[in-house]
CSV table of C-alpha atoms and ligand atoms in Angstrom, one decimal:
chain,number,residue,atom,x,y,z
A,1,MET,CA,-20.9,11.1,7.1
A,2,ALA,CA,-22.5,8.0,8.5
A,3,THR,CA,-25.4,6.6,6.6
A,4,SER,CA,-28.7,6.3,8.4
A,5,ASP,CA,-30.0,2.7,8.7
A,6,SER,CA,-32.4,3.3,6.0
A,7,GLU,CA,-29.8,4.4,3.7
A,8,PHE,CA,-27.5,1.4,4.1
A,9,ASN,CA,-28.5,-1.5,1.8
A,10,SER,CA,-26.2,-4.5,2.0
A,11,ASP,CA,-28.1,-6.3,-1.0
A,12,LEU,CA,-27.6,-3.4,-3.2
A,13,LEU,CA,-24.0,-3.0,-2.0
A,14,LEU,CA,-23.0,-6.7,-2.3
A,15,ALA,CA,-24.6,-6.9,-5.7
A,16,HIS,CA,-22.7,-3.8,-7.1
A,17,LYS,CA,-20.3,-4.6,-9.9
A,18,LEU,CA,-17.3,-2.3,-10.1
A,19,PRO,CA,-16.0,-1.4,-13.6
A,20,GLU,CA,-12.8,-2.9,-15.0
A,21,THR,CA,-9.8,-0.3,-15.3
A,22,ARG,CA,-7.0,-0.3,-17.7
A,23,TYR,CA,-3.3,0.6,-16.4
A,24,THR,CA,-0.7,0.9,-18.9
A,25,TYR,CA,2.9,1.9,-17.9
A,26,ASN,CA,6.6,2.1,-19.2
A,27,GLU,CA,10.1,2.3,-17.8
A,28,ARG,CA,9.7,6.0,-17.3
A,29,ASP,CA,6.7,5.2,-14.8
A,30,VAL,CA,8.7,2.6,-13.1
A,31,ALA,CA,11.7,4.9,-12.6
A,32,ILE,CA,9.6,7.8,-11.4
A,33,TYR,CA,7.9,5.3,-8.8
A,34,ALA,CA,11.1,4.3,-7.5
A,35,LEU,CA,12.5,7.8,-7.0
A,36,GLY,CA,9.0,8.5,-5.2
A,37,ILE,CA,9.9,5.8,-2.7
A,38,GLY,CA,13.4,7.2,-2.1
A,39,ALA,CA,15.5,4.9,-4.5
A,40,CYS,CA,18.9,6.5,-4.7
A,41,GLY,CA,17.6,9.3,-2.4
A,42,GLN,CA,20.3,9.2,0.1
A,43,ASP,CA,23.0,8.3,-2.6
A,44,ALA,CA,22.8,8.8,-6.3
A,45,VAL,CA,25.0,6.0,-7.0
A,46,ASP,CA,23.7,3.3,-4.5
A,47,SER,CA,24.5,0.0,-5.9
A,48,ASP,CA,21.4,-1.7,-4.8
A,49,GLU,CA,19.2,1.0,-6.0
A,50,LEU,CA,20.4,2.4,-9.2
A,51,LYS,CA,18.9,-0.6,-11.3
A,52,PHE,CA,15.5,0.7,-10.3
A,53,VAL,CA,15.9,4.2,-11.9
A,54,TYR,CA,18.6,3.7,-14.6
A,55,HIS,CA,19.9,1.1,-17.1
A,56,ARG,CA,22.9,0.1,-15.0
A,57,ASN,CA,25.8,-1.6,-16.3
A,58,GLY,CA,24.0,-1.5,-19.6
A,59,GLN,CA,21.1,-3.8,-18.2
A,60,ASP,CA,18.4,-3.9,-20.9
A,61,LEU,CA,15.5,-2.9,-18.9
A,62,ILE,CA,15.1,-0.9,-15.6
A,63,GLN,CA,14.0,-3.4,-12.9
A,64,VAL,CA,10.7,-3.0,-11.1
A,65,LEU,CA,10.0,-3.0,-7.5
A,66,PRO,CA,7.2,-5.3,-6.3
A,67,THR,CA,5.4,-2.5,-4.6
A,68,PHE,CA,4.9,-1.0,-8.0
A,69,ALA,CA,2.0,-3.2,-8.2
A,70,SER,CA,0.1,-1.1,-5.7
A,71,LEU,CA,-0.3,1.6,-8.3
A,72,PHE,CA,-2.5,-0.8,-10.5
A,73,THR,CA,-5.3,0.0,-7.9
A,74,LEU,CA,-5.2,3.6,-8.8
A,75,GLY,CA,-6.9,5.2,-11.8
A,76,SER,CA,-10.8,5.7,-11.0
A,77,LEU,CA,-10.4,4.4,-7.5
A,78,THR,CA,-8.4,7.4,-5.8
A,79,GLU,CA,-11.0,9.8,-6.9
A,80,GLY,CA,-13.6,7.9,-4.6
A,81,LEU,CA,-16.3,5.4,-5.6
A,82,ASP,CA,-20.0,5.8,-5.8
A,83,LEU,CA,-21.3,2.9,-4.0
A,84,PRO,CA,-24.9,2.1,-4.1
A,85,GLY,CA,-26.4,1.4,-0.7
A,86,PHE,CA,-23.4,3.1,1.2
A,87,LYS,CA,-22.5,6.6,1.8
A,88,TYR,CA,-19.1,7.9,3.2
A,89,ASP,CA,-17.2,11.2,3.1
A,90,PRO,CA,-14.2,10.8,0.8
A,91,SER,CA,-12.3,13.6,2.5
A,92,LEU,CA,-12.1,11.6,5.7
A,93,LEU,CA,-10.8,8.4,3.9
A,94,LEU,CA,-7.4,7.0,5.2
A,95,HIS,CA,-5.5,4.2,3.8
A,96,GLY,CA,-5.6,1.4,6.5
A,97,GLN,CA,-4.0,-1.6,5.0
A,98,GLN,CA,-2.3,-3.2,1.8
A,99,TYR,CA,-2.1,-6.9,0.9
A,100,ILE,CA,-0.3,-7.7,-2.3
A,101,GLU,CA,0.4,-11.2,-3.9
A,102,ILE,CA,2.9,-11.2,-6.9
A,103,TYR,CA,2.5,-14.1,-9.1
A,104,ARG,CA,5.5,-13.4,-11.4
A,105,PRO,CA,8.1,-10.7,-11.7
A,106,LEU,CA,6.6,-7.4,-12.9
A,107,PRO,CA,7.6,-6.5,-16.4
A,108,SER,CA,9.2,-3.1,-17.1
A,109,LYS,CA,6.3,-2.1,-19.3
A,110,ALA,CA,2.9,-3.5,-19.8
A,111,SER,CA,-0.8,-2.8,-20.3
A,112,LEU,CA,-2.9,-4.3,-17.6
A,113,ILE,CA,-6.7,-4.9,-17.3
A,114,ASN,CA,-7.6,-4.7,-13.4
A,115,LYS,CA,-10.7,-6.5,-12.3
A,116,VAL,CA,-12.0,-4.9,-9.2
A,117,SER,CA,-14.5,-6.3,-6.6
A,118,LEU,CA,-15.6,-5.5,-3.2
A,119,ALA,CA,-13.7,-8.0,-0.7
A,120,GLY,CA,-15.1,-6.7,2.7
A,121,LEU,CA,-17.0,-4.1,4.6
A,122,GLN,CA,-17.0,-4.0,8.5
A,123,ASP,CA,-18.9,-1.6,10.8
A,124,LYS,CA,-16.5,-0.3,13.6
A,125,GLY,CA,-18.8,2.1,15.0
A,126,LYS,CA,-16.9,5.4,14.6
A,127,ALA,CA,-15.6,4.2,11.4
A,128,ALA,CA,-16.0,1.8,8.7
A,129,THR,CA,-13.4,-0.4,6.8
A,130,LEU,CA,-14.0,-1.2,3.3
A,131,GLU,CA,-11.7,-3.5,1.1
A,132,LEU,CA,-11.3,-3.7,-2.5
A,133,GLU,CA,-9.6,-6.4,-4.4
A,134,THR,CA,-7.9,-5.9,-7.8
A,135,ARG,CA,-6.5,-8.6,-9.9
A,136,SER,CA,-4.3,-7.4,-12.5
A,137,TYR,CA,-4.1,-9.3,-15.9
A,138,GLU,CA,-1.6,-8.5,-18.7
A,139,GLU,CA,-3.3,-7.4,-21.8
A,140,GLY,CA,-2.9,-9.9,-24.6
A,141,SER,CA,-1.7,-12.9,-22.8
A,142,GLY,CA,-4.4,-12.6,-20.2
A,143,GLU,CA,-1.9,-13.8,-17.5
A,144,LEU,CA,-2.8,-12.9,-13.9
A,145,LEU,CA,0.3,-10.8,-12.6
A,146,CYS,CA,-0.8,-9.8,-9.2
A,147,MET,CA,-3.5,-9.2,-6.8
A,148,ASN,CA,-3.8,-6.1,-4.4
A,149,ARG,CA,-6.3,-5.9,-1.5
A,150,THR,CA,-6.7,-2.4,-0.4
A,151,THR,CA,-8.5,-1.5,3.0
A,152,VAL,CA,-9.6,1.9,3.4
A,153,PHE,CA,-10.6,3.2,6.9
A,154,LEU,CA,-13.5,5.7,6.4
A,155,ARG,CA,-13.6,7.8,9.5
A,156,GLY,CA,-17.2,8.8,10.5
A,157,ALA,CA,-18.8,6.2,8.2
A,158,GLY,CA,-19.4,3.6,11.0
A,159,GLY,CA,-22.7,3.1,12.9
A,160,PHE,CA,-24.7,2.1,9.9
A,161,SER,CA,-25.7,-1.3,11.2
A,162,ASN,CA,-27.2,-2.6,14.4
A,163,SER,CA,-24.6,-2.0,17.2
A,164,SER,CA,-25.4,-5.4,19.0
A,165,GLN,CA,-24.5,-7.2,15.7
A,166,PRO,CA,-22.3,-4.9,13.7
A,167,PHE,CA,-22.4,-5.7,9.9
A,168,SER,CA,-19.3,-7.6,8.8
A,169,TYR,CA,-18.6,-9.0,5.3
A,170,LYS,CA,-15.4,-10.7,4.1
A,171,ASN,CA,-15.0,-12.9,1.0
A,172,TYR,CA,-11.4,-14.1,1.5
A,173,PRO,CA,-9.5,-16.5,3.7
A,174,SER,CA,-8.9,-15.2,7.1
A,175,ASN,CA,-5.4,-16.1,7.2
A,176,GLN,CA,-4.5,-13.5,4.6
A,177,GLY,CA,-3.3,-10.1,5.6
A,178,LEU,CA,-3.4,-10.8,9.5
A,179,ALA,CA,-2.0,-8.3,12.0
A,180,VAL,CA,1.4,-9.4,12.8
A,181,LYS,CA,2.8,-10.0,16.3
A,182,ILE,CA,6.1,-8.2,16.6
A,183,PRO,CA,8.9,-10.6,18.2
A,184,GLN,CA,10.2,-9.5,21.5
A,185,ARG,CA,13.9,-10.3,20.5
A,186,GLN,CA,16.3,-7.9,18.9
A,187,PRO,CA,15.6,-7.5,15.1
A,188,LEU,CA,17.8,-9.3,12.5
A,189,THR,CA,18.6,-5.9,10.7
A,190,VAL,CA,17.6,-2.5,10.7
A,191,CYS,CA,17.4,0.0,8.0
A,192,GLU,CA,17.2,3.8,8.4
A,193,GLU,CA,16.1,6.2,5.7
A,194,ARG,CA,15.1,10.0,5.5
A,195,THR,CA,12.1,10.8,3.5
A,196,GLN,CA,12.4,14.3,1.8
A,197,PRO,CA,10.3,17.3,2.7
A,198,SER,CA,8.9,17.0,-1.1
A,199,GLN,CA,8.6,13.3,-0.9
A,200,ALA,CA,4.7,13.3,-1.1
A,201,LEU,CA,5.1,15.9,-4.1
A,202,LEU,CA,7.3,13.5,-5.9
A,203,TYR,CA,5.4,10.4,-5.0
A,204,ARG,CA,2.1,11.7,-6.1
A,205,LEU,CA,3.4,11.8,-9.8
A,206,SER,CA,2.9,8.2,-9.8
A,207,GLY,CA,-0.9,8.8,-9.9
A,208,ASP,CA,-2.3,9.4,-6.5
A,209,TYR,CA,-3.2,13.0,-6.8
A,210,ASN,CA,-5.4,13.0,-3.4
A,211,PRO,CA,-4.8,16.7,-2.3
A,212,LEU,CA,-4.4,15.1,1.3
A,213,HIS,CA,-0.8,14.8,0.4
A,214,SER,CA,-0.1,18.1,-1.2
A,215,ASP,CA,-2.6,20.8,-0.2
A,216,PRO,CA,-2.1,22.4,3.1
A,217,GLU,CA,-5.9,23.6,3.4
A,218,PHE,CA,-7.3,20.3,2.4
A,219,ALA,CA,-4.9,18.6,4.9
A,220,LYS,CA,-6.4,20.8,7.7
A,221,LEU,CA,-10.0,20.2,6.7
A,222,ALA,CA,-9.2,16.3,6.9
A,223,GLY,CA,-7.7,17.0,10.5
A,224,PHE,CA,-3.9,17.2,9.9
A,225,PRO,CA,-1.7,20.1,10.6
A,226,ARG,CA,-0.1,19.7,7.2
A,227,PRO,CA,-0.1,17.3,4.2
A,228,ILE,CA,0.7,13.7,5.1
A,229,LEU,CA,2.7,11.2,3.3
A,230,HIS,CA,0.8,8.6,1.1
A,231,GLY,CA,0.5,5.4,2.9
A,232,LEU,CA,1.8,3.4,-0.2
A,233,CYS,CA,4.9,5.6,-0.2
A,234,THR,CA,5.8,4.5,3.4
A,235,LEU,CA,5.1,0.8,2.4
A,236,GLY,CA,7.3,1.4,-0.6
A,237,PHE,CA,10.3,2.6,1.5
A,238,ALA,CA,9.7,-0.3,4.1
A,239,ILE,CA,9.7,-3.1,1.4
A,240,LYS,CA,12.7,-1.5,-0.4
A,241,ALA,CA,14.5,-1.7,3.0
A,242,ILE,CA,13.6,-5.4,3.2
A,243,ILE,CA,14.7,-6.1,-0.4
A,244,LYS,CA,18.0,-4.4,0.2
A,245,CYS,CA,18.8,-6.1,3.8
A,246,VAL,CA,17.3,-9.4,3.4
A,247,CYS,CA,16.7,-10.1,-0.2
A,248,LYS,CA,20.4,-9.0,-1.2
A,249,GLY,CA,18.7,-6.4,-3.5
A,250,ASP,CA,16.6,-9.0,-5.6
A,251,PRO,CA,13.1,-7.4,-6.1
A,252,THR,CA,11.8,-10.8,-7.4
A,253,ALA,CA,12.4,-12.7,-4.2
A,254,VAL,CA,9.2,-10.9,-3.0
A,255,LYS,CA,6.0,-13.2,-3.2
A,256,THR,CA,3.6,-11.4,-0.6
A,257,ILE,CA,3.4,-8.1,1.1
A,258,SER,CA,1.3,-7.1,3.9
A,259,GLY,CA,0.9,-3.9,5.8
A,260,ARG,CA,-1.3,-1.9,8.1
A,261,PHE,CA,-0.9,1.8,8.6
A,262,LEU,CA,-0.9,2.7,12.2
A,263,THR,CA,-0.1,6.4,12.4
A,264,THR,CA,0.3,9.0,9.8
A,265,VAL,CA,3.9,10.1,8.5
A,266,PHE,CA,4.9,13.6,7.5
A,267,PRO,CA,7.2,14.1,4.6
A,268,GLY,CA,10.7,14.9,5.8
A,269,GLU,CA,10.5,12.5,8.7
A,270,THR,CA,13.2,9.6,9.2
A,271,LEU,CA,11.7,6.0,8.7
A,272,ILE,CA,13.5,3.2,10.6
A,273,THR,CA,12.3,-0.3,9.5
A,274,GLU,CA,13.2,-3.2,11.7
A,275,MET,CA,13.1,-6.6,10.4
A,276,TRP,CA,12.7,-10.3,11.9
A,277,LEU,CA,13.0,-13.5,10.0
A,278,GLU,CA,10.6,-16.4,10.7
A,279,GLY,CA,11.3,-19.1,8.1
A,280,LEU,CA,10.5,-17.5,4.7
A,281,ARG,CA,8.6,-14.6,6.3
A,282,VAL,CA,10.0,-11.3,7.1
A,283,ILE,CA,8.1,-9.5,10.0
A,284,TYR,CA,8.8,-5.9,10.0
A,285,GLN,CA,7.8,-2.7,11.6
A,286,THR,CA,8.5,1.0,10.7
A,287,LYS,CA,9.0,3.7,13.0
A,288,VAL,CA,9.3,7.5,12.7
A,289,LYS,CA,12.7,8.3,14.5
A,290,GLU,CA,11.7,12.0,15.3
A,291,ARG,CA,8.5,10.8,17.2
A,292,ASN,CA,9.5,7.5,18.2
A,293,LYS,CA,6.2,6.2,16.9
A,294,THR,CA,5.6,2.9,15.0
A,295,VAL,CA,3.6,3.9,11.6
A,296,LEU,CA,3.7,0.6,9.9
A,297,ALA,CA,3.8,-3.2,10.6
A,298,GLY,CA,3.4,-6.1,8.5
A,299,TYR,CA,5.1,-9.1,6.8
A,300,VAL,CA,6.7,-10.1,3.5
A,301,ASP,CA,6.9,-13.6,2.4
A,302,ILE,CA,9.9,-14.3,0.2
A,303,ARG,CA,10.6,-17.0,-2.3
A,304,GLY,CA,14.1,-18.0,-0.8
A,305,LEU,CA,17.0,-17.0,1.2
A,306,SER,CA,20.4,-16.0,0.3
A,307,SER,CA,22.9,-18.4,2.0
A,308,SER,CA,24.9,-15.4,3.7
A,309,LEU,CA,21.8,-14.7,6.2
B,401,LIG,C1,-14.7,3.6,-0.8
B,401,LIG,C2,-13.4,4.1,-1.1
B,401,LIG,C3,-12.8,3.6,-2.3
B,401,LIG,C4,-11.6,4.2,-2.7
B,401,LIG,C5,-10.5,3.1,-2.8
B,401,LIG,C6,-9.2,3.5,-3.3
B,401,LIG,C7,-8.2,2.4,-3.1
B,401,LIG,C8,-7.1,2.8,-4.1
B,401,LIG,C9,-6.0,3.4,-3.5
B,401,LIG,C10,-6.1,3.6,-1.9
B,401,LIG,C11,-5.5,5.0,-1.6
B,401,LIG,C12,-6.4,5.7,-0.6
B,401,LIG,C13,-6.0,7.1,-0.5
B,401,LIG,C14,-4.8,7.1,0.3
B,401,LIG,C15,-4.8,7.8,1.5
B,401,LIG,C16,-3.6,7.6,2.3
B,401,LIG,O1,-2.4,7.4,1.9
B,401,LIG,S1,-3.7,8.2,4.0
B,401,LIG,C17,-2.2,8.0,4.7
B,401,LIG,C18,-1.8,6.6,5.2
B,401,LIG,N1,-2.6,6.1,6.2
B,401,LIG,C19,-2.7,6.6,7.5
B,401,LIG,O2,-1.9,7.5,7.7
B,401,LIG,C20,-3.5,5.9,8.4
B,401,LIG,C21,-2.7,5.6,9.8
B,401,LIG,N2,-3.5,5.2,10.9
B,401,LIG,C22,-4.2,5.8,11.7
B,401,LIG,O3,-4.2,7.0,11.6
B,401,LIG,C23,-5.0,4.9,12.5
B,401,LIG,O4,-4.5,3.6,12.6
B,401,LIG,C24,-6.4,4.9,12.2
B,401,LIG,C25,-6.7,4.4,10.6
B,401,LIG,C26,-7.2,6.3,12.3
B,401,LIG,C27,-7.4,4.1,13.0
B,401,LIG,O5,-7.0,4.4,14.4
B,401,LIG,P1,-8.1,4.5,15.5
B,401,LIG,O6,-9.3,5.3,15.1
B,401,LIG,O7,-7.5,4.9,16.9
B,401,LIG,O8,-8.7,3.0,15.5
B,401,LIG,P2,-8.7,1.9,16.7
B,401,LIG,O9,-9.9,2.5,17.6
B,401,LIG,O10,-7.4,1.5,16.9
B,401,LIG,O11,-9.4,0.6,16.0
B,401,LIG,C28,-10.9,0.7,15.6
B,401,LIG,C29,-11.2,-0.6,14.6
B,401,LIG,O12,-10.5,-0.3,13.5
B,401,LIG,C30,-9.6,-1.4,13.1
B,401,LIG,N3,-8.4,-0.6,12.6
B,401,LIG,C31,-7.6,0.2,13.3
B,401,LIG,N4,-6.6,0.7,12.5
B,401,LIG,C32,-6.9,0.1,11.3
B,401,LIG,C33,-6.1,0.2,10.0
B,401,LIG,N5,-5.1,0.9,9.8
B,401,LIG,N6,-6.6,-0.6,9.0
B,401,LIG,C34,-7.8,-1.3,9.0
B,401,LIG,N7,-8.3,-1.4,10.3
B,401,LIG,C35,-7.9,-0.8,11.3
B,401,LIG,C36,-9.2,-2.0,14.5
B,401,LIG,O13,-8.8,-3.3,14.4
B,401,LIG,C37,-10.5,-2.0,15.2
B,401,LIG,O14,-11.4,-2.9,14.9
B,401,LIG,P3,-12.0,-3.7,15.9
B,401,LIG,O15,-10.8,-4.4,16.6
B,401,LIG,O16,-12.8,-4.9,15.1
B,401,LIG,O17,-12.7,-2.9,16.8
């Protein structure tokens, strides 16, 4: 529901402090997440993926995929937020974009303190986009592990400001998380992976219990014929494909991840991720094979390149 002019109060909103959250995880959570984004989903002994779900070859710890960092934004946030001076209908919320910076490889178990802040709000007329930044610090050492910037697309919540000068607030550099231009040439490599009809039911066990992804009646009320896949699940599939095809299976090669969700994905659909290399940047787009629609596009910055590429 859009707020009327009198309800929207930018001073109140921008002064609002969001509470810190705590996120504790262990190897079991790491493995359940990896299964949720399709690790070993096509081949239970996949030599590139077994290490994300099992102590392969006696390895000490299960390895962590970089997109696991996106879970740190969950907790209190998925249930919606009460924001003073701004009203929206949580059932019309869609995930619009995700931007992640990883400062050091994610440990296989940790307890984190998340500092959350409002990073942006734009009045798009029919909708509003709201951005939340989460900085995750390891409890104890206090070391900053990663930063997530989540953009939510709030259908029906726009039109709260003067249409000749729509409200626009952003507190981060404009070159971060920019929309990508997909090269016209053939991709360097392509990865195809089928999601399971139960994919969202498995993925939700990592902590995003929004009924939009599991409840047929709720999905209908939100405007969809059936439950849709979590955006972060699709992102996980795409980045896992990049790690496999470009980073030679090394999850620690990933430095920065950016992705915009362009269309919804339904569990059971096949994802085709196309990748192009520009310096140390991998530009990618993911399509749903059955509908030939691009559902996700973005880039990944990597720390280095294997000599065989
Ligand atoms: C206050 C909330 C707090 C909660 C915070 C929680 C954070 C923690 C976790 C987050 C998890 C949230 C819950 C998860 C939900 C999901 O996973 S939903 C599934 C994944 N998402 C999707 O499936 C969305 C797919 N995309 C679409 O369906 C469409 O792109 C769209 C979002 C509906 C927009 O399409 P459309 O209405 O046609 O927009 P346009 O007319 O093209 O553009 C209008 C302006 O909006 C900008 N824009 C468009 N798309 C996006 C986008 N994806 N992200 C950000 N911004 C977008 C676009 O640039 C236009 O802007 P201007 O150019 O300035 O006009």
